[in-house]
PDB file of C-alpha atoms in Angstrom:
ATOM      1  CA  MET A  49      -0.179  -2.648  22.904  1.00 67.00           C
ATOM      2  CA  LYS A  50       1.818  -5.229  20.930  1.00 80.00           C
ATOM      3  CA  VAL A  51      -0.771  -5.075  18.152  1.00 84.00           C
ATOM      4  CA  TYR A  52      -2.704  -1.806  18.504  1.00 82.00           C
ATOM      5  CA  ALA A  53       0.222   0.639  18.752  1.00 86.00           C
ATOM      6  CA  PRO A  54       2.235  -0.692  15.774  1.00 88.00           C
ATOM      7  CA  MET A  55      -0.913  -0.950  13.628  1.00 87.00           C
ATOM      8  CA  TRP A  56      -2.008   2.586  14.549  1.00 83.00           C
ATOM      9  CA  PHE A  57       1.411   3.828  13.430  1.00 86.00           C
ATOM     10  CA  ASN A  58       1.278   1.758  10.209  1.00 87.00           C
ATOM     11  CA  ILE A  59      -2.168   3.104   9.279  1.00 84.00           C
ATOM     12  CA  LYS A  60      -1.081   6.680  10.002  1.00 83.00           C
ATOM     13  CA  THR A  61       2.068   6.384   7.851  1.00 86.00           C
ATOM     14  CA  GLN A  62       0.460   4.279   5.098  1.00 88.00           C
ATOM     15  CA  SER A  63      -3.048   5.677   4.904  1.00 85.00           C
ATOM     16  CA  SER A  64      -3.789   4.896   1.239  1.00 89.00           C
ATOM     17  CA  ILE A  65      -6.583   2.503   0.341  1.00 90.00           C
ATOM     18  CA  LYS A  66      -4.003   0.288  -1.363  1.00 92.00           C
ATOM     19  CA  TYR A  67      -2.688  -0.672   2.093  1.00 92.00           C
ATOM     20  CA  GLY A  68      -6.104  -1.490   3.610  1.00 92.00           C
ATOM     21  CA  SER A  69      -5.920  -5.245   3.045  1.00 96.00           C
ATOM     22  CA  VAL A  70      -2.262  -5.299   4.083  1.00 96.00           C
ATOM     23  CA  HIS A  71      -3.108  -3.596   7.401  1.00 94.00           C
ATOM     24  CA  LEU A  72      -5.918  -6.076   8.045  1.00 95.00           C
ATOM     25  CA  TRP A  73      -3.641  -9.044   7.366  1.00 96.00           C
ATOM     26  CA  LYS A  74      -0.906  -7.610   9.603  1.00 95.00           C
ATOM     27  CA  THR A  75      -3.450  -7.093  12.398  1.00 94.00           C
ATOM     28  CA  ILE A  76      -4.533 -10.736  12.086  1.00 95.00           C
ATOM     29  CA  SER A  77      -0.938 -11.944  11.876  1.00 94.00           C
ATOM     30  CA  GLU A  78       0.281  -9.925  14.869  1.00 93.00           C
ATOM     31  CA  SER A  79      -2.710 -10.905  17.004  1.00 92.00           C
ATOM     32  CA  ARG A  80      -1.912 -14.640  16.713  1.00 92.00           C
ATOM     33  CA  GLY A  81       0.605 -14.287  19.539  1.00 90.00           C
ATOM     34  CA  LEU A  82      -1.918 -12.907  22.047  1.00 90.00           C
ATOM     35  CA  PRO A  83      -3.352 -14.946  24.929  1.00 91.00           C
ATOM     36  CA  LYS A  84      -6.212 -17.280  23.925  1.00 91.00           C
ATOM     37  CA  GLY A  85      -8.922 -15.374  25.827  1.00 91.00           C
ATOM     38  CA  VAL A  86      -7.892 -12.036  24.323  1.00 90.00           C
ATOM     39  CA  LYS A  87      -7.547 -13.552  20.861  1.00 91.00           C
ATOM     40  CA  THR A  88     -11.106 -14.937  21.010  1.00 92.00           C
ATOM     41  CA  ILE A  89     -12.488 -11.445  21.650  1.00 92.00           C
ATOM     42  CA  ILE A  90     -10.260  -9.803  19.014  1.00 91.00           C
ATOM     43  CA  ASP A  91     -11.052 -12.420  16.342  1.00 93.00           C
ATOM     44  CA  LYS A  92     -14.767 -11.716  16.701  1.00 94.00           C
ATOM     45  CA  VAL A  93     -14.201  -7.961  16.263  1.00 92.00           C
ATOM     46  CA  ILE A  94     -11.874  -8.493  13.292  1.00 93.00           C
ATOM     47  CA  SER A  95     -14.379 -10.848  11.598  1.00 93.00           C
ATOM     48  CA  THR A  96     -17.160  -8.278  11.952  1.00 92.00           C
ATOM     49  CA  ASN A  97     -15.052  -5.422  10.549  1.00 90.00           C
ATOM     50  CA  ALA A  98     -12.918  -7.238   7.963  1.00 93.00           C
ATOM     51  CA  TYR A  99     -14.180  -5.213   5.008  1.00 93.00           C
ATOM     52  CA  PHE A 100     -10.715  -5.126   3.498  1.00 95.00           C
ATOM     53  CA  ALA A 101     -10.839  -8.923   3.232  1.00 96.00           C
ATOM     54  CA  HIS A 102     -13.482  -8.574   0.522  1.00 96.00           C
ATOM     55  CA  PRO A 103     -12.084  -9.677  -2.878  1.00 96.00           C
ATOM     56  CA  GLU A 104     -12.664  -6.212  -4.398  1.00 95.00           C
ATOM     57  CA  ASN A 105     -10.484  -4.564  -1.741  1.00 95.00           C
ATOM     58  CA  ILE A 106      -7.783  -7.234  -1.866  1.00 97.00           C
ATOM     59  CA  LEU A 107      -7.620  -6.764  -5.657  1.00 96.00           C
ATOM     60  CA  ILE A 108      -7.033  -3.010  -5.160  1.00 95.00           C
ATOM     61  CA  ALA A 109      -4.071  -3.809  -2.915  1.00 94.00           C
ATOM     62  CA  MET A 110      -2.785  -6.401  -5.393  1.00 95.00           C
ATOM     63  CA  ILE A 111      -2.755  -4.160  -8.463  1.00 93.00           C
ATOM     64  CA  ALA A 112      -0.856  -1.483  -6.532  1.00 90.00           C
ATOM     65  CA  ASN A 113       1.634  -3.968  -5.051  1.00 90.00           C
ATOM     66  CA  GLU A 114       5.404  -3.577  -5.397  1.00 89.00           C
ATOM     67  CA  ARG A 115       5.747  -7.231  -6.477  1.00 91.00           C
ATOM     68  CA  SER A 116       5.102  -7.578 -10.196  1.00 90.00           C
ATOM     69  CA  HIS A 117       3.762 -11.157  -9.978  1.00 93.00           C
ATOM     70  CA  ILE A 118       1.164 -10.061  -7.410  1.00 94.00           C
ATOM     71  CA  ARG A 119       0.225  -7.064  -9.606  1.00 93.00           C
ATOM     72  CA  GLU A 120      -0.160  -9.349 -12.598  1.00 94.00           C
ATOM     73  CA  LEU A 121      -2.304 -11.849 -10.679  1.00 96.00           C
ATOM     74  CA  GLY A 122      -4.598  -9.052  -9.460  1.00 94.00           C
ATOM     75  CA  ILE A 123      -4.868  -7.491 -12.914  1.00 94.00           C
ATOM     76  CA  ARG A 124      -5.615 -10.852 -14.569  1.00 95.00           C
ATOM     77  CA  ARG A 125      -8.418 -11.449 -12.067  1.00 96.00           C
ATOM     78  CA  ILE A 126      -9.896  -8.000 -12.737  1.00 95.00           C
ATOM     79  CA  LEU A 127      -9.687  -8.493 -16.499  1.00 94.00           C
ATOM     80  CA  LYS A 128     -11.532 -11.788 -16.088  1.00 94.00           C
ATOM     81  CA  THR A 129     -14.362  -9.998 -14.254  1.00 92.00           C
ATOM     82  CA  LYS A 130     -14.523  -7.355 -17.013  1.00 90.00           C
ATOM     83  CA  LYS A 131     -15.312 -10.099 -19.539  1.00 90.00           C
ATOM     84  CA  GLN A 132     -18.224 -11.395 -17.502  1.00 86.00           C
ATOM     85  CA  PRO A 133     -21.721 -10.177 -18.442  1.00 84.00           C
ATOM     86  CA  ALA A 134     -23.030  -7.354 -16.291  1.00 77.00           C
ATOM     87  CA  ALA A 135     -25.074  -8.538 -13.335  1.00 74.00           C
ATOM     88  CA  LYS A 136     -28.774  -7.777 -13.488  1.00 79.00           C
ATOM     89  CA  LYS A 137     -29.110  -7.457  -9.727  1.00 81.00           C
ATOM     90  CA  LEU A 138     -27.218  -5.626  -7.003  1.00 80.00           C
ATOM     91  CA  ARG A 139     -24.218  -7.496  -5.697  1.00 79.00           C
ATOM     92  CA  ILE A 140     -24.115  -8.199  -1.974  1.00 83.00           C
ATOM     93  CA  PHE A 141     -20.982  -6.944  -0.234  1.00 86.00           C
ATOM     94  CA  LYS A 142     -20.357 -10.007   1.922  1.00 90.00           C
ATOM     95  CA  ILE A 143     -17.135 -10.546   3.850  1.00 92.00           C
ATOM     96  CA  PRO A 144     -15.818 -14.046   3.097  1.00 93.00           C
ATOM     97  CA  PRO A 145     -14.508 -16.378   5.834  1.00 95.00           C
ATOM     98  CA  LEU A 146     -10.972 -15.455   6.902  1.00 96.00           C
ATOM     99  CA  ASN A 147      -7.875 -17.603   6.790  1.00 96.00           C
ATOM    100  CA  TRP A 148      -6.406 -16.775  10.207  1.00 95.00           C
ATOM    101  CA  ASN A 149      -3.066 -18.408   9.354  1.00 94.00           C
ATOM    102  CA  ALA A 150      -2.474 -16.627   6.028  1.00 95.00           C
ATOM    103  CA  LYS A 151       1.198 -15.968   5.226  1.00 96.00           C
ATOM    104  CA  ASP A 152       0.282 -13.027   2.960  1.00 97.00           C
ATOM    105  CA  TYR A 153      -2.727 -10.723   2.555  1.00 97.00           C
ATOM    106  CA  THR A 154      -3.485 -12.368  -0.798  1.00 96.00           C
ATOM    107  CA  GLU A 155      -4.134 -15.621   1.101  1.00 96.00           C
ATOM    108  CA  MET A 156      -6.602 -14.156   3.630  1.00 96.00           C
ATOM    109  CA  ILE A 157      -9.545 -15.685   1.746  1.00 96.00           C
ATOM    110  CA  ASP A 158     -10.275 -18.777  -0.322  1.00 96.00           C
ATOM    111  CA  TRP A 159     -10.526 -17.291  -3.812  1.00 95.00           C
ATOM    112  CA  SER A 160     -12.135 -20.432  -5.242  1.00 93.00           C
ATOM    113  CA  GLU A 161     -15.085 -20.013  -2.861  1.00 92.00           C
ATOM    114  CA  CYS A 162     -15.615 -16.287  -3.546  1.00 90.00           C
ATOM    115  CA  CYS A 163     -17.748 -14.519  -6.102  1.00 88.00           C
ATOM    116  CA  ILE A 164     -15.156 -12.157  -7.560  1.00 91.00           C
ATOM    117  CA  THR A 165     -16.482  -8.838  -8.838  1.00 91.00           C
ATOM    118  CA  GLU A 166     -14.624  -5.863 -10.268  1.00 92.00           C
ATOM    119  CA  PRO A 167     -13.624  -3.139  -7.790  1.00 92.00           C
ATOM    120  CA  PRO A 168     -15.533   0.122  -8.482  1.00 89.00           C
ATOM    121  CA  LEU A 169     -12.180   1.961  -8.651  1.00 90.00           C
ATOM    122  CA  THR A 170     -11.148   0.065 -11.791  1.00 91.00           C
ATOM    123  CA  ILE A 171     -14.426   0.163 -13.720  1.00 89.00           C
ATOM    124  CA  ASP A 172     -13.336   3.214 -15.740  1.00 88.00           C
ATOM    125  CA  ILE A 173      -9.785   1.924 -16.349  1.00 88.00           C
ATOM    126  CA  LYS A 174      -9.339   0.364 -19.795  1.00 90.00           C
ATOM    127  CA  SER A 175      -8.091  -3.218 -20.064  1.00 90.00           C
ATOM    128  CA  GLU A 176      -4.977  -2.175 -21.995  1.00 90.00           C
ATOM    129  CA  ASP A 177      -4.120   0.375 -19.308  1.00 88.00           C
ATOM    130  CA  LEU A 178      -4.437  -2.301 -16.638  1.00 89.00           C
ATOM    131  CA  LEU A 179      -2.106  -4.558 -18.606  1.00 90.00           C
ATOM    132  CA  ALA A 180       0.418  -1.710 -18.825  1.00 87.00           C
ATOM    133  CA  ALA A 181       0.384  -1.483 -15.031  1.00 86.00           C
ATOM    134  CA  ILE A 182       1.928  -4.958 -14.780  1.00 86.00           C
ATOM    135  CA  GLU A 183       5.294  -3.524 -15.812  1.00 84.00           C
ATOM    136  CA  ASN A 184       4.768   0.045 -14.644  1.00 78.00           C
ATOM    137  CA  LYS A 185       3.833  -0.018 -10.941  1.00 69.00           C
ATOM    138  CA  SER A 186       3.412   3.774 -10.810  1.00 69.00           C
ATOM    139  CA  PHE A 187       0.710   3.700 -13.503  1.00 70.00           C
ATOM    140  CA  ILE A 188      -2.036   2.937 -10.968  1.00 76.00           C
ATOM    141  CA  ASN A 189      -1.840   5.244  -7.984  1.00 75.00           C
ATOM    142  CA  PHE A 190      -4.395   5.238  -5.183  1.00 78.00           C
ATOM    143  CA  SER A 191      -2.260   7.269  -2.768  1.00 73.00           C
ATOM    144  CA  LYS A 192      -4.816  10.100  -2.504  1.00 79.00           C
ATOM    145  CA  LEU A 193      -7.618   7.751  -1.477  1.00 82.00           C
ATOM    146  CA  PRO A 194      -7.521   7.038   2.279  1.00 80.00           C
ATOM    147  CA  SER A 195      -8.287   3.568   3.594  1.00 80.00           C
ATOM    148  CA  HIS A 196      -9.986   4.828   6.721  1.00 74.00           C
ATOM    149  CA  THR A 197      -9.956   8.194   8.439  1.00 64.00           C
ATOM    150  CA  GLN A 198     -12.271  10.265  10.577  1.00 64.00           C
ATOM    151  CA  ALA A 199     -13.020  12.238   7.405  1.00 65.00           C
ATOM    152  CA  VAL A 200     -14.253   9.009   5.796  1.00 67.00           C
ATOM    153  CA  GLU A 201     -16.535   8.388   8.768  1.00 69.00           C
ATOM    154  CA  ARG A 202     -17.942  11.919   8.447  1.00 72.00           C
ATOM    155  CA  CYS A 203     -18.658  11.264   4.781  1.00 74.00           C
ATOM    156  CA  VAL A 204     -20.924   8.349   5.670  1.00 76.00           C
ATOM    157  CA  LYS A 205     -23.520  10.856   6.915  1.00 81.00           C
ATOM    158  CA  ILE A 206     -23.510  12.958   3.746  1.00 84.00           C
ATOM    159  CA  ILE A 207     -23.621   9.871   1.488  1.00 82.00           C
ATOM    160  CA  THR A 208     -26.580   8.513   3.445  1.00 83.00           C
ATOM    161  CA  GLU A 209     -28.308  11.882   3.139  1.00 87.00           C
ATOM    162  CA  ALA A 210     -27.605  12.049  -0.607  1.00 88.00           C
ATOM    163  CA  SER A 211     -28.968   8.527  -1.117  1.00 86.00           C
ATOM    164  CA  SER A 212     -32.229   9.471   0.566  1.00 88.00           C
ATOM    165  CA  LYS A 213     -32.632  12.689  -1.490  1.00 90.00           C
ATOM    166  CA  VAL A 214     -31.627  11.711  -5.053  1.00 90.00           C
ATOM    167  CA  CYS A 215     -31.396   8.639  -7.287  1.00 89.00           C
ATOM    168  CA  GLY A 216     -28.540   7.518  -9.508  1.00 85.00           C
ATOM    169  CA  HIS A 217     -24.749   7.766  -9.295  1.00 82.00           C
ATOM    170  CA  SER A 218     -24.450  11.110 -11.118  1.00 87.00           C
ATOM    171  CA  SER A 219     -27.183  12.800  -9.084  1.00 90.00           C
ATOM    172  CA  ARG A 220     -25.726  11.527  -5.813  1.00 87.00           C
ATOM    173  CA  ASP A 221     -22.228  12.644  -6.816  1.00 88.00           C
ATOM    174  CA  GLY A 222     -23.548  16.111  -7.756  1.00 92.00           C
ATOM    175  CA  PHE A 223     -25.470  16.441  -4.487  1.00 91.00           C
ATOM    176  CA  ILE A 224     -22.357  15.576  -2.447  1.00 89.00           C
ATOM    177  CA  ARG A 225     -20.059  17.912  -4.417  1.00 90.00           C
ATOM    178  CA  VAL A 226     -22.459  20.850  -4.088  1.00 90.00           C
ATOM    179  CA  LYS A 227     -22.866  20.201  -0.350  1.00 87.00           C
ATOM    180  CA  ILE A 228     -19.095  20.109   0.226  1.00 85.00           C
ATOM    181  CA  GLU A 229     -18.572  23.280  -1.861  1.00 87.00           C
ATOM    182  CA  ALA A 230     -21.316  25.069   0.069  1.00 83.00           C
ATOM    183  CA  ARG A 231     -19.635  24.136   3.356  1.00 80.00           C
ATOM    184  CA  LYS A 232     -16.351  25.602   2.106  1.00 81.00           C
ATOM    185  CA  ASN A 233     -18.007  28.864   1.085  1.00 79.00           C
ATOM    186  CA  LEU A 234     -20.194  29.080   4.185  1.00 76.00           C
ATOM    187  CA  PRO A 235     -18.522  27.129   7.020  1.00 71.00           C
ATOM    188  CA  MET A 236     -20.775  28.693   9.652  1.00 70.00           C
ATOM    189  CA  PHE A 237     -24.350  29.890   9.497  1.00 66.00           C
ATOM    190  CA  ASP A 238     -25.346  31.107  12.938  1.00 69.00           C
ATOM    191  CA  ASN A 239     -27.090  34.323  11.874  1.00 68.00           C
ATOM    192  CA  LYS A 240     -28.280  36.218   8.794  1.00 67.00           C
ATOM    193  CA  LYS A 241     -25.093  38.320   8.624  1.00 67.00           C
ATOM    194  CA  GLN A 242     -23.155  35.219   7.590  1.00 61.00           C
ATOM    195  CA  TYR A 243     -25.482  34.537   4.675  1.00 61.00           C
ATOM    196  CA  TYR A 244     -24.060  35.210   1.225  1.00 57.00           C
ATOM    197  CA  ASN A 245     -25.543  35.609  -2.233  1.00 56.00           C
ATOM    198  CA  VAL A 246     -24.518  33.043  -4.814  1.00 52.00           C
ATOM    199  CA  GLU A 247     -23.323  34.764  -7.990  1.00 55.00           C
ATOM    200  CA  LYS A 248     -24.761  33.306 -11.178  1.00 48.00           C
TER     201      LYS A 248
END
């Protein structure tokens, strides 16, 4: 309860994706005081599910950070990735080894040993706009994007379905949007009376 209850409350009150890496680091930090046997079990679970320790996710937290020097460091790293030539193969989303004694979420991984790639959320943000965010912390706002909710888990099913039906980002996005809109217009379909005609 010393770890789970406070972290549950933190995630509920700070649900944005920009806090994902912070929550992971706090979970690691708070769990260091647990008994050795319990910690061994917890560390294995954390290692398996430490997706917010991936450099892309830590960079998201960094560029939305209250501390300007952390924002600048994150933005500089993203700008460096923007200058790199586009990869010709799919990148592998691999969780790097964790630093269990990190004093800050930015120290959870060894950056020199990681292949740093640009977070998908910043691909469409211009370099000059990112630079402006160094001084203006409110410029980049990820508050509407949840880090992890039951709704996110439900979306995994529809994304998997879309990936098996269509190819390409635009087609997949269109498939998902149409599916969600159809569910809003027709939340239940138990009999023919509930069917509706789509107006053209």
